[in-house]
Coordinates of C-alpha atoms in Angstrom, one line a residue:
Chain A
X1 CA 361.6 206.7 -141.9
X2 CA 364.0 205.6 -144.6
X3 CA 366.4 202.9 -145.2
X4 CA 369.7 203.4 -147.0
X5 CA 370.6 200.4 -149.1
X6 CA 374.1 200.0 -150.5
X7 CA 374.9 197.2 -153.0
X8 CA 378.6 196.6 -153.9
X9 CA 379.9 194.4 -156.7
X10 CA 376.8 192.1 -156.9
X11 CA 377.1 189.2 -159.3
X12 CA 374.3 186.8 -160.1
X13 CA 374.1 184.0 -162.7
X14 CA 371.4 181.5 -163.7
X15 CA 372.7 178.3 -165.3
X16 CA 376.0 179.9 -166.0
X17 CA 374.5 182.9 -167.7
X18 CA 375.3 186.1 -165.8
X19 CA 372.4 188.4 -165.1
X20 CA 374.0 190.9 -162.7
X21 CA 377.6 191.7 -163.4
X22 CA 379.5 193.7 -160.8
X23 CA 376.4 195.7 -160.1
X24 CA 376.7 198.5 -157.5
X25 CA 374.3 201.2 -156.3
X26 CA 373.2 203.1 -153.2
X27 CA 369.6 204.0 -152.5
X28 CA 368.5 206.7 -150.0
X29 CA 365.1 208.1 -149.3
X30 CA 362.9 208.8 -152.3
X31 CA 361.5 207.2 -155.4
X32 CA 363.7 205.3 -157.8
X33 CA 362.4 204.0 -161.1
X34 CA 364.3 201.0 -162.5
X35 CA 363.9 200.4 -166.2
X36 CA 365.3 198.0 -168.7
X37 CA 364.2 195.4 -171.3
X38 CA 362.8 192.0 -170.3
X39 CA 365.4 189.7 -169.0
X40 CA 367.8 192.6 -168.1
X41 CA 367.8 191.5 -164.4
X42 CA 365.5 194.1 -162.9
X43 CA 363.4 191.4 -161.0
X44 CA 366.6 189.6 -159.9
X45 CA 368.0 192.8 -158.6
X46 CA 364.9 193.5 -156.6
X47 CA 364.8 190.0 -155.2
X48 CA 368.4 190.2 -154.1
X49 CA 367.7 193.6 -152.4
X50 CA 364.8 192.1 -150.5
X51 CA 366.7 188.9 -149.5
X52 CA 364.4 186.6 -151.5
X53 CA 367.5 185.5 -153.4
X54 CA 371.2 185.4 -152.6
X55 CA 373.8 187.0 -154.8
X56 CA 376.6 184.8 -156.0
X57 CA 379.1 187.4 -154.9
X58 CA 379.0 190.9 -153.5
X59 CA 378.0 192.8 -150.4
X60 CA 374.7 194.5 -149.4
X61 CA 374.7 196.9 -146.5
X62 CA 371.6 198.3 -144.8
X63 CA 371.8 201.5 -142.8
X64 CA 368.8 203.1 -141.1
X65 CA 367.9 206.3 -139.3
X66 CA 365.6 204.4 -136.9
X67 CA 366.2 201.6 -134.4
X68 CA 369.8 202.7 -134.0
X69 CA 370.5 199.8 -131.6
X70 CA 370.3 197.1 -134.2
X71 CA 373.6 195.7 -135.3
X72 CA 372.7 196.0 -139.0
X73 CA 372.9 199.8 -138.6
X74 CA 376.5 199.6 -137.8
X75 CA 377.0 198.0 -141.2
X76 CA 377.7 194.6 -139.7
X77 CA 375.2 192.8 -141.9
X78 CA 377.6 192.1 -144.7
X79 CA 378.1 189.0 -146.7
X80 CA 380.1 187.8 -149.5
X81 CA 378.8 184.4 -150.7
X82 CA 376.2 183.0 -148.4
X83 CA 374.3 179.8 -148.5
X84 CA 370.6 179.1 -149.1
X85 CA 370.3 178.0 -145.4
X86 CA 371.6 181.3 -144.2
X87 CA 368.7 183.3 -145.6
X88 CA 366.4 182.5 -142.7
X89 CA 368.7 183.5 -139.9
X90 CA 366.9 185.4 -137.2
X91 CA 368.9 188.6 -138.0
X92 CA 367.8 188.3 -141.6
X93 CA 364.2 188.0 -140.5
X94 CA 364.5 191.2 -138.5
X95 CA 365.8 192.9 -141.6
X96 CA 363.3 191.3 -143.9
X97 CA 360.6 192.8 -141.7
X98 CA 361.8 196.3 -142.5
X99 CA 361.7 195.9 -146.3
X100 CA 359.2 194.4 -148.6
X101 CA 358.7 193.5 -152.2
X102 CA 355.5 193.6 -154.2
X103 CA 355.8 190.8 -156.7
X104 CA 354.6 191.2 -160.3
X105 CA 351.9 188.7 -159.4
X106 CA 350.6 189.7 -156.0
X107 CA 349.8 186.2 -154.7
X108 CA 346.7 186.9 -152.7
X109 CA 345.7 184.5 -150.0
X110 CA 342.4 182.6 -150.2
X111 CA 340.7 184.6 -147.5
X112 CA 339.1 188.0 -147.1
X113 CA 340.6 191.3 -148.2
X114 CA 340.9 192.3 -144.6
X115 CA 342.8 189.2 -143.5
X116 CA 345.1 189.5 -146.5
X117 CA 346.0 193.1 -145.5
X118 CA 346.4 192.1 -141.9
X119 CA 348.8 189.2 -142.6
X120 CA 352.0 191.1 -142.2
X121 CA 350.9 192.6 -138.8
X122 CA 349.5 189.3 -137.5
X123 CA 352.8 187.5 -138.1
X124 CA 354.6 190.3 -136.2
X125 CA 352.4 189.5 -133.2
X126 CA 350.4 192.8 -133.2
X127 CA 347.3 193.0 -131.1
X128 CA 343.8 192.6 -132.7
X129 CA 342.6 196.2 -132.0
X130 CA 345.8 197.7 -133.4
X131 CA 345.6 195.5 -136.5
X132 CA 342.0 196.4 -137.1
X133 CA 342.8 200.1 -136.8
X134 CA 345.8 200.0 -139.1
X135 CA 344.3 197.7 -141.7
X136 CA 341.1 199.8 -141.9
X137 CA 343.2 202.9 -142.5
X138 CA 345.2 201.3 -145.2
X139 CA 342.2 199.8 -147.0
X140 CA 340.6 203.2 -146.9
X141 CA 343.8 204.7 -148.4
X142 CA 343.9 202.2 -151.3
X143 CA 340.1 202.4 -151.8
X144 CA 339.2 198.8 -150.8
X145 CA 337.5 199.4 -147.5
X146 CA 334.1 198.6 -149.1
X147 CA 335.4 195.2 -150.1
X148 CA 337.2 194.2 -146.9
X149 CA 335.0 191.2 -146.2
X150 CA 335.1 189.9 -149.8
X151 CA 337.3 187.0 -150.7
X152 CA 340.5 188.5 -152.2
X153 CA 340.6 185.9 -155.0
X154 CA 337.4 187.5 -156.5
X155 CA 339.0 191.0 -156.9
X156 CA 339.8 192.5 -160.3
X157 CA 343.4 192.7 -161.4
X158 CA 343.6 196.4 -160.5
X159 CA 342.0 195.8 -157.1
X160 CA 344.4 192.9 -156.5
X161 CA 347.4 195.2 -157.2
X162 CA 346.0 197.7 -154.7
X163 CA 345.5 195.0 -152.1
X164 CA 349.1 194.0 -152.7
X165 CA 350.2 197.6 -152.0
X166 CA 347.9 197.7 -149.0
X167 CA 349.4 194.5 -147.7
X168 CA 352.9 196.0 -148.1
X169 CA 352.0 199.5 -146.8
X170 CA 350.4 198.3 -143.6
X171 CA 353.7 196.9 -142.3
X172 CA 355.2 200.4 -142.8
X173 CA 358.4 199.2 -144.6
X174 CA 361.4 201.5 -144.5
X175 CA 362.1 200.4 -148.1
X176 CA 359.4 199.3 -150.5
X177 CA 360.2 197.5 -153.7
X178 CA 357.6 197.1 -156.5
X179 CA 358.2 194.8 -159.4
X180 CA 356.1 196.1 -162.3
X181 CA 353.1 197.1 -160.2
X182 CA 351.1 198.5 -163.0
X183 CA 352.0 196.1 -165.8
X184 CA 348.6 194.3 -165.8
X185 CA 346.2 197.1 -164.8
X186 CA 344.1 199.7 -166.6
X187 CA 344.8 203.4 -166.8
X188 CA 342.5 204.3 -163.9
X189 CA 344.1 201.8 -161.6
X190 CA 347.6 202.8 -162.7
X191 CA 346.8 206.4 -161.7
X192 CA 345.4 205.2 -158.3
X193 CA 348.5 203.1 -157.7
X194 CA 350.9 206.0 -158.7
X195 CA 349.1 208.3 -156.3
X196 CA 349.4 205.8 -153.5
X197 CA 353.2 205.6 -154.1
X198 CA 353.6 209.4 -154.2
X199 CA 351.6 209.7 -151.0
X200 CA 353.7 207.1 -149.3
X201 CA 356.9 209.0 -150.2
X202 CA 355.5 212.3 -149.0
X203 CA 353.9 211.0 -145.8
X204 CA 356.5 208.4 -144.7
X205 CA 359.6 209.5 -146.5
X206 CA 360.1 205.9 -147.5
X207 CA 362.6 204.5 -150.0
X208 CA 360.5 203.3 -152.9
X209 CA 362.1 201.4 -155.8
X210 CA 359.9 200.5 -158.8
X211 CA 360.8 198.3 -161.7
X212 CA 358.7 199.3 -164.8
X213 CA 358.6 199.3 -168.6
X214 CA 356.5 202.5 -168.6
X215 CA 358.8 205.4 -169.5
X216 CA 356.3 208.0 -168.7
X217 CA 355.8 206.5 -165.2
X218 CA 359.2 207.9 -164.1
X219 CA 358.1 211.4 -165.0
X220 CA 354.8 211.0 -163.2
X221 CA 356.5 209.7 -160.1
X222 CA 359.2 212.3 -160.2
X223 CA 361.8 209.7 -159.3
X224 CA 365.4 209.1 -160.2
X225 CA 365.6 206.9 -163.3
X226 CA 367.9 204.0 -163.3
X227 CA 368.6 201.8 -166.3
X228 CA 369.6 198.2 -166.0
X229 CA 372.1 197.6 -168.8
X230 CA 374.5 194.8 -169.3
X231 CA 373.9 193.6 -165.7
X232 CA 374.7 197.0 -164.2
X233 CA 372.7 199.9 -163.0
X234 CA 373.3 203.2 -164.7
X235 CA 371.6 206.4 -163.4
X236 CA 370.0 208.3 -166.2
X237 CA 370.5 212.1 -166.1
X238 CA 368.2 214.5 -168.0
Chain B
X1 CA 315.0 137.0 -150.1
X2 CA 312.7 136.6 -147.0
X3 CA 315.7 136.4 -144.7
X4 CA 317.0 139.7 -146.2
X5 CA 313.8 141.6 -145.8
X6 CA 313.3 140.1 -142.3
X7 CA 316.9 141.0 -141.5
X8 CA 316.4 144.6 -142.6
X9 CA 313.1 144.9 -140.6
X10 CA 314.8 143.6 -137.5
X11 CA 317.8 145.8 -138.1
X12 CA 315.7 149.0 -138.1
X13 CA 314.0 147.8 -134.9
X14 CA 317.4 147.4 -133.3
X15 CA 318.5 150.9 -134.5
X16 CA 315.3 152.6 -133.3
X17 CA 315.2 150.7 -130.0
X18 CA 318.7 152.1 -129.2
X19 CA 320.0 148.6 -128.4
X20 CA 322.8 148.9 -125.8
X21 CA 325.0 146.3 -127.4
X22 CA 324.6 148.1 -130.7
X23 CA 325.3 151.5 -129.2
X24 CA 328.4 150.1 -127.4
X25 CA 329.8 148.7 -130.7
X26 CA 329.1 152.0 -132.5
X27 CA 330.7 154.0 -129.7
X28 CA 333.8 151.8 -129.7
X29 CA 334.2 152.0 -133.5
X30 CA 334.0 155.8 -133.5
X31 CA 336.3 156.0 -130.5
X32 CA 339.0 153.8 -132.0
X33 CA 338.8 155.3 -135.4
X34 CA 338.6 158.9 -134.0
X35 CA 341.7 158.5 -131.8
X36 CA 343.6 156.8 -134.7
X37 CA 342.6 159.7 -137.0
X38 CA 343.9 162.3 -134.5
X39 CA 347.2 160.4 -134.2
X40 CA 347.5 160.0 -138.0
X41 CA 346.7 163.7 -138.5
X42 CA 349.2 165.0 -135.9
X43 CA 351.9 162.9 -137.4
X44 CA 350.9 162.8 -141.1
X45 CA 350.2 166.5 -141.6
X46 CA 353.6 167.8 -140.6
X47 CA 355.3 165.0 -142.7
X48 CA 353.1 165.9 -145.7
X49 CA 354.0 169.6 -145.2
X50 CA 357.7 168.9 -144.8
X51 CA 357.9 166.7 -147.9
X52 CA 355.8 169.3 -149.8
X53 CA 357.8 172.4 -148.9
X54 CA 361.4 171.3 -148.2
X55 CA 364.1 169.8 -150.4
X56 CA 366.1 167.0 -148.7
X57 CA 367.9 163.8 -149.8
X58 CA 365.5 160.9 -150.4
X59 CA 362.5 163.2 -150.8
X60 CA 361.3 161.5 -153.9
X61 CA 361.7 158.1 -152.3
X62 CA 359.7 159.3 -149.3
X63 CA 356.9 160.5 -151.7
X64 CA 356.8 157.1 -153.4
X65 CA 356.7 155.3 -150.1
X66 CA 353.8 157.5 -148.9
X67 CA 351.9 156.9 -152.0
X68 CA 352.6 153.1 -151.9
X69 CA 351.5 152.9 -148.3
X70 CA 348.2 154.5 -149.1
X71 CA 347.2 151.1 -150.5
X72 CA 348.7 149.1 -147.6
X73 CA 346.8 145.8 -147.2
X74 CA 345.1 146.0 -143.7
X75 CA 345.6 142.3 -143.1
X76 CA 349.4 142.6 -143.7
X77 CA 349.4 145.6 -141.2
X78 CA 347.5 143.4 -138.7
X79 CA 349.9 140.5 -139.2
X80 CA 353.0 142.7 -138.8
X81 CA 351.5 144.3 -135.6
X82 CA 350.5 140.9 -134.3
X83 CA 354.1 139.7 -134.6
X84 CA 355.6 142.6 -132.8
X85 CA 352.8 142.9 -130.1
X86 CA 352.4 139.1 -129.4
X87 CA 354.0 137.8 -126.2
X88 CA 357.1 136.6 -128.0
X89 CA 357.4 139.8 -130.1
X90 CA 359.7 142.8 -129.3
X91 CA 356.8 144.8 -127.7
X92 CA 355.0 141.8 -126.2
X93 CA 355.9 143.0 -122.7
X94 CA 353.4 145.9 -123.1
X95 CA 350.5 143.6 -123.2
X96 CA 348.7 145.5 -126.0
X97 CA 347.6 142.6 -128.2
X98 CA 343.8 142.1 -128.2
X99 CA 343.2 145.6 -126.7
X100 CA 341.5 148.7 -128.2
X101 CA 345.0 150.3 -128.1
X102 CA 346.4 147.8 -130.5
X103 CA 343.4 148.6 -132.8
X104 CA 344.2 152.3 -132.6
X105 CA 347.8 151.6 -133.5
X106 CA 346.7 149.5 -136.5
X107 CA 344.3 152.1 -137.7
X108 CA 346.8 154.9 -137.2
X109 CA 349.3 153.1 -139.4
X110 CA 346.6 152.7 -142.1
X111 CA 345.4 156.3 -141.9
X112 CA 348.9 158.0 -141.6
X113 CA 350.0 157.5 -145.3
X114 CA 346.6 158.8 -146.5
X115 CA 346.8 162.0 -144.4
X116 CA 350.5 162.5 -145.2
X117 CA 350.2 161.8 -149.0
X118 CA 347.0 163.8 -149.6
X119 CA 348.3 166.7 -147.4
X120 CA 351.5 166.6 -149.5
X121 CA 349.5 166.7 -152.7
X122 CA 347.3 169.6 -151.4
X123 CA 350.4 171.6 -150.3
X124 CA 352.4 171.1 -153.5
X125 CA 349.4 172.3 -155.5
X126 CA 349.3 175.6 -153.7
X127 CA 350.6 178.4 -156.1
X128 CA 354.3 178.9 -155.2
X129 CA 353.7 182.7 -155.3
X130 CA 351.9 182.3 -151.9
X131 CA 355.2 181.1 -150.4
X132 CA 357.1 184.1 -151.9
X133 CA 354.4 186.6 -151.0
X134 CA 354.5 185.4 -147.4
X135 CA 358.3 185.7 -147.3
X136 CA 358.2 189.2 -148.7
X137 CA 355.9 190.2 -145.9
X138 CA 358.4 189.0 -143.3
X139 CA 357.1 185.6 -142.4
X140 CA 359.5 183.1 -140.7
X141 CA 359.9 179.7 -142.3
X142 CA 357.4 178.3 -139.8
X143 CA 354.9 181.0 -140.6
X144 CA 355.4 180.4 -144.3
X145 CA 354.6 176.7 -143.7
X146 CA 351.5 177.6 -141.7
X147 CA 350.3 179.9 -144.4
X148 CA 350.8 177.3 -147.1
X149 CA 348.9 174.8 -145.0
X150 CA 346.1 177.3 -144.6
X151 CA 346.0 177.7 -148.4
X152 CA 345.8 174.0 -148.8
X153 CA 343.2 173.5 -146.1
X154 CA 340.4 172.2 -148.3
X155 CA 342.7 169.5 -149.7
X156 CA 344.1 168.7 -146.3
X157 CA 340.6 168.3 -144.8
X158 CA 339.6 166.1 -147.7
X159 CA 342.6 163.9 -146.9
X160 CA 341.7 163.6 -143.3
X161 CA 338.1 162.7 -144.1
X162 CA 339.2 160.1 -146.7
X163 CA 341.5 158.6 -144.0
X164 CA 338.5 158.5 -141.5
X165 CA 336.4 156.7 -144.2
X166 CA 339.2 154.1 -144.6
X167 CA 339.6 153.3 -141.0
X168 CA 335.9 153.2 -140.2
X169 CA 335.4 150.6 -143.0
X170 CA 338.6 148.7 -142.1
X171 CA 338.2 145.1 -140.8
X172 CA 341.3 143.0 -141.5
X173 CA 343.9 144.7 -139.2
X174 CA 341.7 145.2 -136.2
X175 CA 340.3 141.7 -136.4
X176 CA 343.9 140.3 -136.2
X177 CA 345.1 142.6 -133.4
X178 CA 341.8 143.2 -131.6
X179 CA 340.6 139.7 -131.5
X180 CA 336.9 140.7 -131.8
X181 CA 336.3 140.3 -128.1
X182 CA 332.6 141.0 -127.3
X183 CA 332.2 144.2 -125.2
X184 CA 335.9 145.0 -125.4
X185 CA 337.4 145.0 -128.9
X186 CA 334.3 144.3 -131.0
X187 CA 333.6 147.1 -133.5
X188 CA 331.1 147.5 -136.3
X189 CA 333.1 145.9 -139.1
X190 CA 334.3 142.9 -137.1
X191 CA 330.8 142.4 -135.7
X192 CA 329.3 142.3 -139.3
X193 CA 331.9 139.7 -140.3
X194 CA 331.2 137.6 -137.2
X195 CA 327.4 137.8 -137.3
X196 CA 327.3 137.1 -141.0
X197 CA 329.4 134.0 -140.4
X198 CA 326.9 132.9 -137.7
X199 CA 323.9 133.6 -140.0
X200 CA 322.6 136.2 -137.6
X201 CA 321.8 138.9 -140.1
X202 CA 319.8 141.4 -138.1
X203 CA 322.7 142.8 -136.1
X204 CA 324.9 142.6 -139.2
X205 CA 322.4 144.5 -141.4
X206 CA 321.8 147.1 -138.7
X207 CA 325.5 147.8 -138.4
X208 CA 325.8 147.7 -142.2
X209 CA 323.1 150.4 -142.4
X210 CA 324.8 152.5 -139.8
X211 CA 328.2 152.1 -141.5
X212 CA 326.6 153.2 -144.8
X213 CA 325.0 156.2 -143.1
X214 CA 328.3 157.2 -141.5
X215 CA 330.0 156.8 -144.9
X216 CA 327.3 158.9 -146.5
X217 CA 327.7 161.6 -143.9
X218 CA 331.5 161.6 -144.5
X219 CA 331.1 161.9 -148.2
X220 CA 328.5 164.7 -147.8
X221 CA 330.9 166.6 -145.5
X222 CA 333.7 166.0 -148.0
X223 CA 331.7 167.2 -150.9
X224 CA 330.5 170.3 -149.0
X225 CA 334.1 171.2 -148.0
X226 CA 335.4 170.8 -151.5
X227 CA 332.4 172.8 -152.9
X228 CA 333.1 175.5 -150.4
X229 CA 336.8 175.5 -151.4
X230 CA 335.9 175.7 -155.1
X231 CA 333.4 178.6 -154.6
X232 CA 335.9 180.5 -152.5
X233 CA 338.5 180.0 -155.1
X234 CA 336.1 181.2 -157.8
X235 CA 336.2 177.9 -159.7

């Protein structure tokens, strides 16, 4: 299950200052590690890929090897400039539900760990038994099953990141974007999170794109290294 | 001083004897205020959420109006309603003046800005990351709004209880539009005003004690909810 994502000539500015300049890249299945200094546009890039923000100009195409009947697979979901109101069109919601972004700050809901992890399934209208089964599996996977009835706000920062990953994993996204998932966690939790990501790639064949500052993380995750430079993405070759 | 102690003694006798007149007045008060609160919540909560989560022209003016109307003088509301519900007014044909319905309308108008404004405050104070996190998980705009409201639930409940406290203690508007008709539109606050005027302190004190008890219960519930919210939030 993978999603191919192709970005062409993406431009994005904030207050007249360009962040992404004619940025193009195509992602297939596998792990991509996106690096670059603070303010280089990594987060903006991820937010545009996941439809949280609109590009000023450019096109994004999504192609998938599953659900072949959906129009987006025929490359029809293209846009040049599109307005803020457009972002919530029904077709965009369908697409949004196949990709997800783990924000640098997870944003846990003030409820139990279980209900946090179940949120994505609940809003998709999944039945209670199926939710319970899937969430329990994912919480076991990220090592949080013993805390499933705890309030998520009380978790440590490492556990919070793992819950964020569980919340994203449970919806089985075809493409998972992670914005600095290990920036605020200790070595032990970093290793746990990296193992979860590696397992996801191996078990689901997902497209995983991680923004990070950690140069050694790319080696550990055996991913393609992309550098965000002057508003463009450059693939680093070794 | 004797009249006060005697009044209190008789008041407690009335309370413990479950006087039917007293019970009728209490029941009507709770019914009118309860219905008004439901109406104010059904209308005020979505407005508070809308103003808190959406950007639209005149949004700031709407917020200012909601805050201003929180302090709306009840007698002015009563006067305004009287003019439009009286026989010569635009809605006079409905025959609502001096009925419990008119009292419900008056109290709904007084409770609405409290529910809307305090819900708005509770929702804007929710960490914006919650909205973004919901969106990244595939929530529709409506589901995002529901999630934000769920995160703001303790603040919203506080607003609803504060509005209930206000309408239960209100006298000016319902006196004007209800007319304080015995057995029909007479509620606790209007009875206290009337019986005090007549020098009949027993019933007035009995109702005063009950109003205080209701107020105390409301505040205890409010405190418990806020405390629960703080504990859950780890504050």
